[in-house]
Amino acid sequence: MDFAILADAFNKMESTRKRLELTQYLVELFEKTPQEVIARIVYLLQGKLRPDFEGVELGVAEKLAIRAISKSSGIPIKKIEEEYRIGGDLGHAASVILEQKTQTTFLVEDITVERVYETLFKIAKLEGARSQDMKMKYISSLLNDANPLEASFILKILLGTLRLGVAENTVMDALAIAFSGNKENRKVLEHAYNVSSDLGKVAETISEKGIEGVEKFEVILFNPVRPMLADRVKSQEESVERLGNNFAAEYKLDGERVQLHVEGDKVVLYSRSLENISSYYPDIIEKIPKSIQADNAILEAEAVAINENTGEFLPFQELMHRRRKYKIEKAVTQYPITVNFFDILFCNDKSCLDLSYKERREKLEKIVKEDEYAKHIPMAIVNNENDVEEFLENSINAGSEGLMLKMLDKPYQAGSRGSYWLKLKREYQNELGDSLDLVVIGGFFGKGRRTGSYGTLLLATYDEDVDMFTSICKVGTGFSDEDLDQLYQILQPKVTIKKNPRIESEMEADVWFEPELVIEVVASEITLSPIHKAARDQVRKDAGLALRFPKFTGKIRTEKMAEDASTNEEVISLYKGQKKVAHDKSLI
Ligand code: AMP
């Protein structure tokens, strides 16, 4: 196929941003395209050579392109740079320069889409010492035979500056119209694209076998599936409104999403954007096969950096130290992780996408054997706002970002942000200005490496009116290893068999303490709580106040008596102050 046809279509597309017109130009182009080249055309339209997950990168630098233009036109580099500065687009600059040249030379041969594509592919694959020279030779040989318009598009593809404004959806609309005569068939194409992540392959199939061929697309091992995404909710109330009274809540861990394709000892890892990230995680490749009890599987997990001593989840930034090309072995030991599985998309040669969440979770738990390294993401079935709030608190205390809420009876919707998954994240917008001194009333045993300490503490305010200690929050973040040791030493002798009658708490702790020790915490916000007892009924009937996302500041206030702790009155005034700030802000 003549490259001129493609250059002409690109040229028309560049001149409009109207979706209908773009679709029309695409339909006309596809109708002229032979079956054998349509996949290549679809990749080129998107400025690519292959689907993203194959990692074929063009990566040509401007300097090199300028040298190639100079070589093929005989015009000095300085002049080309000048032209480039005027227009700001090297593709355009090349067409202006070559316009001057074509007046004096003959075109040697017509260039075809196949030839351009093969040459670009060779350029992308070149590596090593002499690769720059070779790349330049390839580019200038193409430019020699290209007319100015063709040259400008070849350069734009090479430099990654082709901006046709065609979204994947527009390409699919045009494919549906061109090859099935019906735009409605886009849905079928979308499904095929979502399970294969390869729009070129979808185009080739519809052009060769029609829409029936596309209907047969299925999940394939070692070919990534486009991930399902979640919508956002702002509160527990909204979650229940949208999901009803029986759904799953999972910890939303703050790591990297990894799609694992496993068969025997072979493991390939894809990122959320479908990049092959296997080389960053040699530990996953080595350790995971023994945890998978199936012949083959595609699984989704969150890889999370952990503190090896406490087992605590660490923020995403820690994990980014893994993103390096060299000395990866060192990074593996320096930044240990756990792999926390949350979904299964394929198992024993069969797709699991159409199974309900509940069925997939059951399968996942059966197939992934847990150990120190491979985990099932913590999950609870929740029925109301209180359940969500309690699980949210637990998750934040464990160092996670919030919750993912999932409908139990829904399938896996590859590639779409639907309403079957919702994310409830912590927000730090309303940072509480003040710290609070709170009484430690209960403790929860640490999990994993935190055994032998209290991983999480239950805290209370002092209610002067009735001389009671009222629960206000659980706290599990902000503790260093030394803090945990020290607190254990101090709290151990204060353990009581029965809850002290001066403690008011609906939440059950693993152990109760004499209400004596005071520690300092900060929090993002004070919220109404159906569970906690601080200032119960004083701001709103049947609600107490609670701290949202509390964090230990590192200060154990041994100089304070429990009765010196922050009082409910203080907390109410902080709560009202915070409302006033929000109100004042909305007036500005
Ligand atoms: P966001 O990036 O805020 O849109 O949140 C979605 C991301 O949360 C996913 O891409 C995953 O990387 C991550 N994540 C953490 N925990 C879960 C979970 N339990 N289920 C699904 N995604 C999760």
mmCIF file of C-alpha atoms and ligand atoms in Angstrom, residues 229-230 250-257 272 302 342 377 401 404 406 417 421 423 425, ligand 1:
data_model
loop_
_atom_site.group_PDB
_atom_site.id
_atom_site.type_symbol
_atom_site.label_atom_id
_atom_site.label_comp_id
_atom_site.label_asym_id
_atom_site.label_seq_id
_atom_site.Cartn_x
_atom_site.Cartn_y
_atom_site.Cartn_z
ATOM 1 C CA LEU A 229 -11.079 0.346 37.337
ATOM 2 C CA ALA A 230 -13.038 1.814 40.218
ATOM 3 C CA GLU A 250 -11.030 -4.880 50.651
ATOM 4 C CA TYR A 251 -8.020 -2.960 51.869
ATOM 5 C CA LYS A 252 -6.855 -0.515 49.236
ATOM 6 C CA LEU A 253 -3.132 -0.979 49.460
ATOM 7 C CA ASP A 254 -0.790 1.706 48.264
ATOM 8 C CA GLY A 255 1.558 -0.155 45.960
ATOM 9 C CA GLU A 256 1.808 -1.134 42.325
ATOM 10 C CA ARG A 257 -0.894 -3.064 40.525
ATOM 11 C CA ARG A 272 -1.626 -1.190 35.178
ATOM 12 C CA GLU A 302 -0.917 -5.182 44.604
ATOM 13 C CA PHE A 342 -7.178 -9.481 44.898
ATOM 14 C CA ILE A 377 -5.770 -8.926 50.261
ATOM 15 C CA GLU A 401 -4.962 4.106 51.642
ATOM 16 C CA MET A 404 -12.055 -0.857 47.607
ATOM 17 C CA LYS A 406 -16.951 -4.410 45.361
ATOM 18 C CA ARG A 417 -14.461 2.194 35.111
ATOM 19 C CA TRP A 421 -16.016 -1.299 42.124
ATOM 20 C CA LYS A 423 -12.835 3.332 46.016
ATOM 21 C CA LYS A 425 -9.844 6.874 50.004
HETATM 22 P P1 AMP B 1 -6.674 4.566 41.941
HETATM 23 O O1 AMP B 1 -5.276 4.387 41.404
HETATM 24 O O2 AMP B 1 -6.774 5.512 43.076
HETATM 25 O O3 AMP B 1 -7.692 4.771 40.848
HETATM 26 O O4 AMP B 1 -7.064 3.162 42.579
HETATM 27 C C1 AMP B 1 -7.046 1.976 41.868
HETATM 28 C C2 AMP B 1 -5.790 1.208 42.199
HETATM 29 O O5 AMP B 1 -5.801 0.766 43.535
HETATM 30 C C3 AMP B 1 -5.657 -0.075 41.423
HETATM 31 O O6 AMP B 1 -5.158 0.142 40.154
HETATM 32 C C4 AMP B 1 -4.717 -0.890 42.278
HETATM 33 O O7 AMP B 1 -3.370 -0.583 41.947
HETATM 34 C C5 AMP B 1 -4.943 -0.351 43.660
HETATM 35 N N1 AMP B 1 -5.529 -1.310 44.620
HETATM 36 C C6 AMP B 1 -5.140 -1.437 45.893
HETATM 37 N N2 AMP B 1 -5.870 -2.333 46.541
HETATM 38 C C7 AMP B 1 -6.782 -2.821 45.655
HETATM 39 C C8 AMP B 1 -7.832 -3.771 45.746
HETATM 40 N N3 AMP B 1 -8.125 -4.390 46.877
HETATM 41 N N4 AMP B 1 -8.562 -4.005 44.616
HETATM 42 C C9 AMP B 1 -8.288 -3.349 43.458
HETATM 43 N N5 AMP B 1 -7.314 -2.436 43.334
HETATM 44 C C10 AMP B 1 -6.554 -2.161 44.414
#
